[in-house]
Amino acid sequence: MSIPASIPASIPASIPASIPATRRQQIAAGVRDSFSAGLGILPLGVALGLMVVQAGLPWWLAPALSLSAFAGSVELLVVGMAATVTPLGAIALTVLVVNFRHVFYAFSFPLHVVRHPLAKAYAVYAMIDEAYAVNAALPEAERSAPRLLAMQVACEAYWIGGGLAGVALGTALPGPVKGLEFALCALFTALALDAVRSRSELPSVVLAGASVAAALVLTPEAALFTALLLFLALLLARHALAARRNAGRPQEVAGSA
């Protein structure tokens, strides 16, 4: 097949014209990608700052947690545990269990597009739920290191900025704000709904729901950990079946020829 004269020979004809070409365009696209996640991250950061102030903890704990444990859900838990003087061992175990889900993110997060060691280290550090969900919605051909890193930096800026805004707001308010603990649940619900609407990951959503239901019945005291292990096993089984099905197709085509 010949390439039309209107397309430069150095650019493959299979690449869509909508893919950002320059580094600056890729960074701008990454910032735009972060907007949908920022709508949830910013209010959640404000909730964190408010919780820090209402728990009677020092204001600097909000940005300190945002930098040292950039994970969202665990930071809200740590604030409550710190306010009740929970032992460090219990806090460490809770952080491990809650953040254990990030281990499974690494199986499909596109770290291979990031070349520089320091940039790759930051991509691992900033691999939060929202960044994973936003990246999962992008076609493989549109992923690049500048776009990925720009999206992650923007998400962290929303989180830290929201925390500082929450601290300022909590200091100005005369009384406590009820219902802040529901902010995280609302964000995860919105991310799950986005995955359902995309249709492409609907089987994974069904497998995740089945894993959670089984975990709640089998080990209600450790449902999150059990659900993650079950979900991983189901995903591996699904991948093996898909690989076997794809491996059999060339043979069928060759036999029919």
PDB file of C-alpha atoms in Angstrom:
ATOM      1  CA  MET A   1       0.000   0.000   0.000  1.00  0.00           C
ATOM      2  CA  SER A   2       1.430   3.379  -0.967  1.00  0.00           C
ATOM      3  CA  ILE A   3       1.426   6.347   1.410  1.00  0.00           C
ATOM      4  CA  PRO A   4      -0.496   9.395   0.144  1.00  0.00           C
ATOM      5  CA  ALA A   5       1.674  12.329  -0.862  1.00  0.00           C
ATOM      6  CA  SER A   6      -0.016  14.561   1.741  1.00  0.00           C
ATOM      7  CA  ILE A   7       1.446  12.445   4.574  1.00  0.00           C
ATOM      8  CA  PRO A   8       5.173  12.888   5.328  1.00  0.00           C
ATOM      9  CA  ALA A   9       7.169   9.723   4.667  1.00  0.00           C
ATOM     10  CA  SER A  10       8.718   9.863   8.152  1.00  0.00           C
ATOM     11  CA  ILE A  11       5.314   9.500   9.867  1.00  0.00           C
ATOM     12  CA  PRO A  12       3.612   6.079   9.680  1.00  0.00           C
ATOM     13  CA  ALA A  13       0.186   6.238   8.059  1.00  0.00           C
ATOM     14  CA  SER A  14      -1.292   4.125  10.877  1.00  0.00           C
ATOM     15  CA  ILE A  15      -0.742   6.818  13.532  1.00  0.00           C
ATOM     16  CA  PRO A  16      -3.878   8.907  14.137  1.00  0.00           C
ATOM     17  CA  ALA A  17      -3.516  12.612  13.489  1.00  0.00           C
ATOM     18  CA  SER A  18      -4.989  13.385  16.925  1.00  0.00           C
ATOM     19  CA  ILE A  19      -1.930  12.048  18.790  1.00  0.00           C
ATOM     20  CA  PRO A  20       0.151  14.935  20.224  1.00  0.00           C
ATOM     21  CA  ALA A  21       3.356  15.226  18.186  1.00  0.00           C
ATOM     22  CA  THR A  22       5.672  17.515  20.145  1.00  0.00           C
ATOM     23  CA  ARG A  23       6.799  17.221  23.755  1.00  0.00           C
ATOM     24  CA  ARG A  24       4.923  20.394  24.696  1.00  0.00           C
ATOM     25  CA  GLN A  25       1.721  19.062  23.150  1.00  0.00           C
ATOM     26  CA  GLN A  26       2.115  15.784  25.020  1.00  0.00           C
ATOM     27  CA  ILE A  27       2.568  17.629  28.328  1.00  0.00           C
ATOM     28  CA  ALA A  28      -0.504  19.751  27.611  1.00  0.00           C
ATOM     29  CA  ALA A  29      -2.462  16.592  26.801  1.00  0.00           C
ATOM     30  CA  GLY A  30      -1.349  15.045  30.099  1.00  0.00           C
ATOM     31  CA  VAL A  31      -2.541  18.072  32.045  1.00  0.00           C
ATOM     32  CA  ARG A  32      -5.886  17.891  30.226  1.00  0.00           C
ATOM     33  CA  ASP A  33      -6.106  14.192  31.055  1.00  0.00           C
ATOM     34  CA  SER A  34      -5.795  15.067  34.743  1.00  0.00           C
ATOM     35  CA  PHE A  35      -8.822  17.381  34.787  1.00  0.00           C
ATOM     36  CA  SER A  36     -11.399  14.617  35.271  1.00  0.00           C
ATOM     37  CA  ALA A  37      -9.382  13.053  38.093  1.00  0.00           C
ATOM     38  CA  GLY A  38      -8.710  16.484  39.580  1.00  0.00           C
ATOM     39  CA  LEU A  39     -12.437  16.990  40.096  1.00  0.00           C
ATOM     40  CA  GLY A  40     -12.251  14.192  42.654  1.00  0.00           C
ATOM     41  CA  ILE A  41      -8.704  14.652  43.952  1.00  0.00           C
ATOM     42  CA  LEU A  42      -9.017  18.338  44.838  1.00  0.00           C
ATOM     43  CA  PRO A  43     -12.121  17.978  47.063  1.00  0.00           C
ATOM     44  CA  LEU A  44     -10.591  14.877  48.620  1.00  0.00           C
ATOM     45  CA  GLY A  45      -7.457  16.860  49.451  1.00  0.00           C
ATOM     46  CA  VAL A  46      -9.618  19.557  51.008  1.00  0.00           C
ATOM     47  CA  ALA A  47     -11.281  16.834  53.090  1.00  0.00           C
ATOM     48  CA  LEU A  48      -7.849  15.648  54.248  1.00  0.00           C
ATOM     49  CA  GLY A  49      -6.838  19.146  55.329  1.00  0.00           C
ATOM     50  CA  LEU A  50     -10.114  19.632  57.177  1.00  0.00           C
ATOM     51  CA  MET A  51      -9.724  16.288  58.954  1.00  0.00           C
ATOM     52  CA  VAL A  52      -6.193  17.193  60.069  1.00  0.00           C
ATOM     53  CA  VAL A  53      -7.389  20.449  61.613  1.00  0.00           C
ATOM     54  CA  GLN A  54     -10.517  18.936  63.171  1.00  0.00           C
ATOM     55  CA  ALA A  55      -8.483  16.105  64.705  1.00  0.00           C
ATOM     56  CA  GLY A  56      -6.314  18.658  66.510  1.00  0.00           C
ATOM     57  CA  LEU A  57      -3.176  17.669  64.603  1.00  0.00           C
ATOM     58  CA  PRO A  58      -0.534  20.153  63.365  1.00  0.00           C
ATOM     59  CA  TRP A  59      -1.350  21.725  59.985  1.00  0.00           C
ATOM     60  CA  TRP A  60       1.899  20.595  58.391  1.00  0.00           C
ATOM     61  CA  LEU A  61       0.778  16.978  58.685  1.00  0.00           C
ATOM     62  CA  ALA A  62      -1.450  17.443  55.600  1.00  0.00           C
ATOM     63  CA  PRO A  63       1.368  18.327  53.147  1.00  0.00           C
ATOM     64  CA  ALA A  64       3.747  15.929  54.918  1.00  0.00           C
ATOM     65  CA  LEU A  65       1.365  13.010  54.390  1.00  0.00           C
ATOM     66  CA  SER A  66       0.689  14.136  50.829  1.00  0.00           C
ATOM     67  CA  LEU A  67       4.401  13.892  50.023  1.00  0.00           C
ATOM     68  CA  SER A  68       5.406  10.845  52.086  1.00  0.00           C
ATOM     69  CA  ALA A  69       2.322   8.652  51.492  1.00  0.00           C
ATOM     70  CA  PHE A  70       0.815   9.853  48.228  1.00  0.00           C
ATOM     71  CA  ALA A  71      -2.094   7.402  48.172  1.00  0.00           C
ATOM     72  CA  GLY A  72      -5.259   9.248  49.204  1.00  0.00           C
ATOM     73  CA  SER A  73      -7.208   6.568  51.012  1.00  0.00           C
ATOM     74  CA  VAL A  74      -4.470   5.602  53.438  1.00  0.00           C
ATOM     75  CA  GLU A  75      -3.779   9.230  54.338  1.00  0.00           C
ATOM     76  CA  LEU A  76      -7.353   9.699  55.508  1.00  0.00           C
ATOM     77  CA  LEU A  77      -7.000   6.543  57.603  1.00  0.00           C
ATOM     78  CA  VAL A  78      -3.663   7.635  59.053  1.00  0.00           C
ATOM     79  CA  VAL A  79      -5.157  10.941  60.199  1.00  0.00           C
ATOM     80  CA  GLY A  80      -7.795   9.129  62.230  1.00  0.00           C
ATOM     81  CA  MET A  81      -5.288   6.636  63.604  1.00  0.00           C
ATOM     82  CA  ALA A  82      -2.827   9.372  64.539  1.00  0.00           C
ATOM     83  CA  ALA A  83      -5.577  11.284  66.319  1.00  0.00           C
ATOM     84  CA  THR A  84      -6.323   8.219  68.488  1.00  0.00           C
ATOM     85  CA  VAL A  85      -2.594   7.560  69.163  1.00  0.00           C
ATOM     86  CA  THR A  86      -2.610   4.202  67.371  1.00  0.00           C
ATOM     87  CA  PRO A  87       0.658   2.215  67.704  1.00  0.00           C
ATOM     88  CA  LEU A  88       3.063   2.567  64.783  1.00  0.00           C
ATOM     89  CA  GLY A  89       2.953  -1.172  64.115  1.00  0.00           C
ATOM     90  CA  ALA A  90      -0.801  -1.083  63.596  1.00  0.00           C
ATOM     91  CA  ILE A  91      -0.484   1.965  61.335  1.00  0.00           C
ATOM     92  CA  ALA A  92       2.237   0.251  59.265  1.00  0.00           C
ATOM     93  CA  LEU A  93       0.144  -2.913  58.860  1.00  0.00           C
ATOM     94  CA  THR A  94      -2.899  -0.882  57.840  1.00  0.00           C
ATOM     95  CA  VAL A  95      -0.873   1.041  55.255  1.00  0.00           C
ATOM     96  CA  LEU A  96       0.478  -2.237  53.839  1.00  0.00           C
ATOM     97  CA  VAL A  97      -2.975  -3.832  53.520  1.00  0.00           C
ATOM     98  CA  VAL A  98      -4.710  -0.758  52.077  1.00  0.00           C
ATOM     99  CA  ASN A  99      -1.933   0.068  49.604  1.00  0.00           C
ATOM    100  CA  PHE A 100      -1.337  -3.551  48.615  1.00  0.00           C
ATOM    101  CA  ARG A 101      -3.610  -2.957  45.621  1.00  0.00           C
ATOM    102  CA  HIS A 102      -0.821  -0.883  44.029  1.00  0.00           C
ATOM    103  CA  VAL A 103       1.132  -4.111  43.503  1.00  0.00           C
ATOM    104  CA  PHE A 104      -1.490  -5.208  40.988  1.00  0.00           C
ATOM    105  CA  TYR A 105      -1.496  -1.835  39.237  1.00  0.00           C
ATOM    106  CA  ALA A 106       2.123  -2.414  38.247  1.00  0.00           C
ATOM    107  CA  PHE A 107       1.155  -5.340  36.002  1.00  0.00           C
ATOM    108  CA  SER A 108      -0.560  -3.066  33.474  1.00  0.00           C
ATOM    109  CA  PHE A 109       0.742   0.437  34.231  1.00  0.00           C
ATOM    110  CA  PRO A 110       2.818   1.643  31.221  1.00  0.00           C
ATOM    111  CA  LEU A 111       6.133   2.233  32.985  1.00  0.00           C
ATOM    112  CA  HIS A 112       7.907   0.998  29.850  1.00  0.00           C
ATOM    113  CA  VAL A 113       7.254   4.337  28.120  1.00  0.00           C
ATOM    114  CA  VAL A 114       9.327   6.172  30.775  1.00  0.00           C
ATOM    115  CA  ARG A 115      13.050   5.850  30.038  1.00  0.00           C
ATOM    116  CA  HIS A 116      14.904   8.037  32.552  1.00  0.00           C
ATOM    117  CA  PRO A 117      15.522   6.272  35.903  1.00  0.00           C
ATOM    118  CA  LEU A 118      14.497   9.288  38.005  1.00  0.00           C
ATOM    119  CA  ALA A 119      11.381   9.852  35.911  1.00  0.00           C
ATOM    120  CA  LYS A 120      10.494   6.173  36.209  1.00  0.00           C
ATOM    121  CA  ALA A 121      10.989   6.321  39.988  1.00  0.00           C
ATOM    122  CA  TYR A 122       8.586   9.262  40.172  1.00  0.00           C
ATOM    123  CA  ALA A 123       6.056   7.440  37.969  1.00  0.00           C
ATOM    124  CA  VAL A 124       6.128   4.529  40.427  1.00  0.00           C
ATOM    125  CA  TYR A 125       5.797   6.879  43.407  1.00  0.00           C
ATOM    126  CA  ALA A 126       2.874   8.774  41.845  1.00  0.00           C
ATOM    127  CA  MET A 127       0.996   5.667  40.642  1.00  0.00           C
ATOM    128  CA  ILE A 128      -2.275   6.373  42.447  1.00  0.00           C
ATOM    129  CA  ASP A 129      -5.767   5.065  41.721  1.00  0.00           C
ATOM    130  CA  GLU A 130      -6.815   8.124  39.726  1.00  0.00           C
ATOM    131  CA  ALA A 131      -3.655   8.121  37.592  1.00  0.00           C
ATOM    132  CA  TYR A 132      -4.145   4.437  36.846  1.00  0.00           C
ATOM    133  CA  ALA A 133      -7.799   4.940  35.902  1.00  0.00           C
ATOM    134  CA  VAL A 134      -7.051   7.916  33.636  1.00  0.00           C
ATOM    135  CA  ASN A 135      -4.209   6.098  31.884  1.00  0.00           C
ATOM    136  CA  ALA A 136      -6.294   2.945  31.402  1.00  0.00           C
ATOM    137  CA  ALA A 137      -8.756   4.935  29.294  1.00  0.00           C
ATOM    138  CA  LEU A 138      -6.020   6.006  26.828  1.00  0.00           C
ATOM    139  CA  PRO A 139      -5.261   3.966  23.699  1.00  0.00           C
ATOM    140  CA  GLU A 140      -1.825   2.355  23.784  1.00  0.00           C
ATOM    141  CA  ALA A 141      -0.634   4.423  20.805  1.00  0.00           C
ATOM    142  CA  GLU A 142      -1.364   7.703  22.614  1.00  0.00           C
ATOM    143  CA  ARG A 143       0.694   6.932  25.733  1.00  0.00           C
ATOM    144  CA  SER A 144       4.051   8.640  26.186  1.00  0.00           C
ATOM    145  CA  ALA A 145       6.396   9.561  29.024  1.00  0.00           C
ATOM    146  CA  PRO A 146       5.732  13.338  28.920  1.00  0.00           C
ATOM    147  CA  ARG A 147       1.969  12.805  28.855  1.00  0.00           C
ATOM    148  CA  LEU A 148       2.026  10.259  31.685  1.00  0.00           C
ATOM    149  CA  LEU A 149       4.344  12.270  33.934  1.00  0.00           C
ATOM    150  CA  ALA A 150       2.488  15.540  33.311  1.00  0.00           C
ATOM    151  CA  MET A 151      -0.769  13.886  34.327  1.00  0.00           C
ATOM    152  CA  GLN A 152       0.799  12.474  37.502  1.00  0.00           C
ATOM    153  CA  VAL A 153       2.438  15.777  38.481  1.00  0.00           C
ATOM    154  CA  ALA A 154      -0.881  17.570  37.981  1.00  0.00           C
ATOM    155  CA  CYS A 155      -2.702  14.995  40.131  1.00  0.00           C
ATOM    156  CA  GLU A 156      -0.188  15.450  42.948  1.00  0.00           C
ATOM    157  CA  ALA A 157      -0.502  19.235  42.667  1.00  0.00           C
ATOM    158  CA  TYR A 158      -4.287  18.920  43.045  1.00  0.00           C
ATOM    159  CA  TRP A 159      -3.815  16.732  46.107  1.00  0.00           C
ATOM    160  CA  ILE A 160      -1.261  18.909  47.899  1.00  0.00           C
ATOM    161  CA  GLY A 161      -3.085  22.115  46.972  1.00  0.00           C
ATOM    162  CA  GLY A 162      -6.377  20.681  48.158  1.00  0.00           C
ATOM    163  CA  GLY A 163      -4.818  19.664  51.466  1.00  0.00           C
ATOM    164  CA  LEU A 164      -3.440  23.147  52.085  1.00  0.00           C
ATOM    165  CA  ALA A 165      -6.788  24.681  51.120  1.00  0.00           C
ATOM    166  CA  GLY A 166      -8.509  22.316  53.539  1.00  0.00           C
ATOM    167  CA  VAL A 167      -6.171  23.339  56.348  1.00  0.00           C
ATOM    168  CA  ALA A 168      -6.924  27.010  55.694  1.00  0.00           C
ATOM    169  CA  LEU A 169     -10.653  26.324  55.493  1.00  0.00           C
ATOM    170  CA  GLY A 170     -10.648  24.213  58.643  1.00  0.00           C
ATOM    171  CA  THR A 171      -8.863  26.949  60.556  1.00  0.00           C
ATOM    172  CA  ALA A 172     -11.452  29.507  59.449  1.00  0.00           C
ATOM    173  CA  LEU A 173     -14.557  27.401  60.146  1.00  0.00           C
ATOM    174  CA  PRO A 174     -16.118  27.706  63.616  1.00  0.00           C
ATOM    175  CA  GLY A 175     -17.158  24.045  63.891  1.00  0.00           C
ATOM    176  CA  PRO A 176     -16.505  20.550  62.486  1.00  0.00           C
ATOM    177  CA  VAL A 177     -17.826  19.376  59.106  1.00  0.00           C
ATOM    178  CA  LYS A 178     -19.721  16.068  59.122  1.00  0.00           C
ATOM    179  CA  GLY A 179     -19.521  13.444  56.378  1.00  0.00           C
ATOM    180  CA  LEU A 180     -15.945  14.034  55.224  1.00  0.00           C
ATOM    181  CA  GLU A 181     -15.176  10.324  55.527  1.00  0.00           C
ATOM    182  CA  PHE A 182     -17.547   9.636  52.602  1.00  0.00           C
ATOM    183  CA  ALA A 183     -15.434  11.641  50.137  1.00  0.00           C
ATOM    184  CA  LEU A 184     -13.122   8.718  49.342  1.00  0.00           C
ATOM    185  CA  CYS A 185     -15.991   6.274  48.819  1.00  0.00           C
ATOM    186  CA  ALA A 186     -17.657   8.727  46.428  1.00  0.00           C
ATOM    187  CA  LEU A 187     -14.455   9.077  44.380  1.00  0.00           C
ATOM    188  CA  PHE A 188     -13.976   5.316  44.005  1.00  0.00           C
ATOM    189  CA  THR A 189     -17.627   4.949  43.006  1.00  0.00           C
ATOM    190  CA  ALA A 190     -17.175   7.535  40.247  1.00  0.00           C
ATOM    191  CA  LEU A 191     -14.037   5.774  38.950  1.00  0.00           C
ATOM    192  CA  ALA A 192     -15.856   2.428  38.878  1.00  0.00           C
ATOM    193  CA  LEU A 193     -18.766   3.956  36.948  1.00  0.00           C
ATOM    194  CA  ASP A 194     -16.324   5.343  34.354  1.00  0.00           C
ATOM    195  CA  ALA A 195     -14.898   1.844  33.860  1.00  0.00           C
ATOM    196  CA  VAL A 196     -18.395   0.418  33.383  1.00  0.00           C
ATOM    197  CA  ARG A 197     -19.350   3.092  30.845  1.00  0.00           C
ATOM    198  CA  SER A 198     -16.256   2.387  28.735  1.00  0.00           C
ATOM    199  CA  ARG A 199     -17.591  -1.148  28.027  1.00  0.00           C
ATOM    200  CA  SER A 200     -14.104  -2.331  27.029  1.00  0.00           C
ATOM    201  CA  GLU A 201     -13.260  -3.303  30.625  1.00  0.00           C
ATOM    202  CA  LEU A 202     -16.723  -4.591  31.537  1.00  0.00           C
ATOM    203  CA  PRO A 203     -15.483  -8.200  32.023  1.00  0.00           C
ATOM    204  CA  SER A 204     -12.876  -6.939  34.505  1.00  0.00           C
ATOM    205  CA  VAL A 205     -15.568  -5.020  36.387  1.00  0.00           C
ATOM    206  CA  VAL A 206     -17.677  -8.187  36.622  1.00  0.00           C
ATOM    207  CA  LEU A 207     -14.679 -10.192  37.862  1.00  0.00           C
ATOM    208  CA  ALA A 208     -13.893  -7.492  40.430  1.00  0.00           C
ATOM    209  CA  GLY A 209     -17.474  -7.534  41.712  1.00  0.00           C
ATOM    210  CA  ALA A 210     -17.424 -11.317  42.016  1.00  0.00           C
ATOM    211  CA  SER A 211     -14.102 -11.158  43.895  1.00  0.00           C
ATOM    212  CA  VAL A 212     -15.436  -8.612  46.380  1.00  0.00           C
ATOM    213  CA  ALA A 213     -18.635 -10.602  46.954  1.00  0.00           C
ATOM    214  CA  ALA A 214     -16.692 -13.811  47.586  1.00  0.00           C
ATOM    215  CA  ALA A 215     -14.230 -12.042  49.900  1.00  0.00           C
ATOM    216  CA  LEU A 216     -17.019 -10.527  51.988  1.00  0.00           C
ATOM    217  CA  VAL A 217     -18.465 -14.008  52.515  1.00  0.00           C
ATOM    218  CA  LEU A 218     -15.213 -15.922  53.032  1.00  0.00           C
ATOM    219  CA  THR A 219     -13.080 -13.445  55.012  1.00  0.00           C
ATOM    220  CA  PRO A 220     -15.140 -10.406  56.071  1.00  0.00           C
ATOM    221  CA  GLU A 221     -12.383  -9.273  58.438  1.00  0.00           C
ATOM    222  CA  ALA A 222      -9.830  -9.088  55.596  1.00  0.00           C
ATOM    223  CA  ALA A 223     -12.097  -8.580  52.592  1.00  0.00           C
ATOM    224  CA  LEU A 224      -9.842  -6.135  50.726  1.00  0.00           C
ATOM    225  CA  PHE A 225      -6.773  -8.369  50.789  1.00  0.00           C
ATOM    226  CA  THR A 226      -8.734 -11.492  49.832  1.00  0.00           C
ATOM    227  CA  ALA A 227     -10.612  -9.688  47.057  1.00  0.00           C
ATOM    228  CA  LEU A 228      -7.348  -8.479  45.522  1.00  0.00           C
ATOM    229  CA  LEU A 229      -5.877 -11.993  45.510  1.00  0.00           C
ATOM    230  CA  LEU A 230      -9.044 -13.472  43.997  1.00  0.00           C
ATOM    231  CA  PHE A 231      -9.179 -10.724  41.390  1.00  0.00           C
ATOM    232  CA  LEU A 232      -5.544 -11.337  40.426  1.00  0.00           C
ATOM    233  CA  ALA A 233      -6.200 -15.074  40.038  1.00  0.00           C
ATOM    234  CA  LEU A 234      -9.243 -14.414  37.841  1.00  0.00           C
ATOM    235  CA  LEU A 235      -7.345 -11.906  35.691  1.00  0.00           C
ATOM    236  CA  LEU A 236      -4.486 -14.380  35.189  1.00  0.00           C
ATOM    237  CA  ALA A 237      -6.975 -17.088  34.209  1.00  0.00           C
ATOM    238  CA  ARG A 238      -8.691 -14.708  31.788  1.00  0.00           C
ATOM    239  CA  HIS A 239      -5.336 -13.730  30.268  1.00  0.00           C
ATOM    240  CA  ALA A 240      -4.345 -17.400  29.849  1.00  0.00           C
ATOM    241  CA  LEU A 241      -7.631 -18.221  28.115  1.00  0.00           C
ATOM    242  CA  ALA A 242      -7.300 -15.216  25.802  1.00  0.00           C
ATOM    243  CA  ALA A 243      -3.699 -16.150  24.937  1.00  0.00           C
ATOM    244  CA  ARG A 244      -4.707 -19.735  24.157  1.00  0.00           C
ATOM    245  CA  ARG A 245      -7.596 -18.542  22.002  1.00  0.00           C
ATOM    246  CA  ASN A 246      -5.353 -16.141  20.067  1.00  0.00           C
ATOM    247  CA  ALA A 247      -2.683 -18.805  19.608  1.00  0.00           C
ATOM    248  CA  GLY A 248      -5.209 -21.130  17.997  1.00  0.00           C
ATOM    249  CA  ARG A 249      -6.448 -18.637  15.428  1.00  0.00           C
ATOM    250  CA  PRO A 250      -3.404 -18.718  13.059  1.00  0.00           C
ATOM    251  CA  GLN A 251      -3.633 -22.519  12.923  1.00  0.00           C
ATOM    252  CA  GLU A 252      -7.316 -22.336  12.037  1.00  0.00           C
ATOM    253  CA  VAL A 253      -6.586 -19.808   9.285  1.00  0.00           C
ATOM    254  CA  ALA A 254      -3.703 -21.896   7.929  1.00  0.00           C
ATOM    255  CA  GLY A 255      -5.841 -25.038   7.965  1.00  0.00           C
ATOM    256  CA  SER A 256      -8.662 -23.372   6.080  1.00  0.00           C
ATOM    257  CA  ALA A 257      -6.197 -22.082   3.479  1.00  0.00           C
TER     258      ALA A 257
END
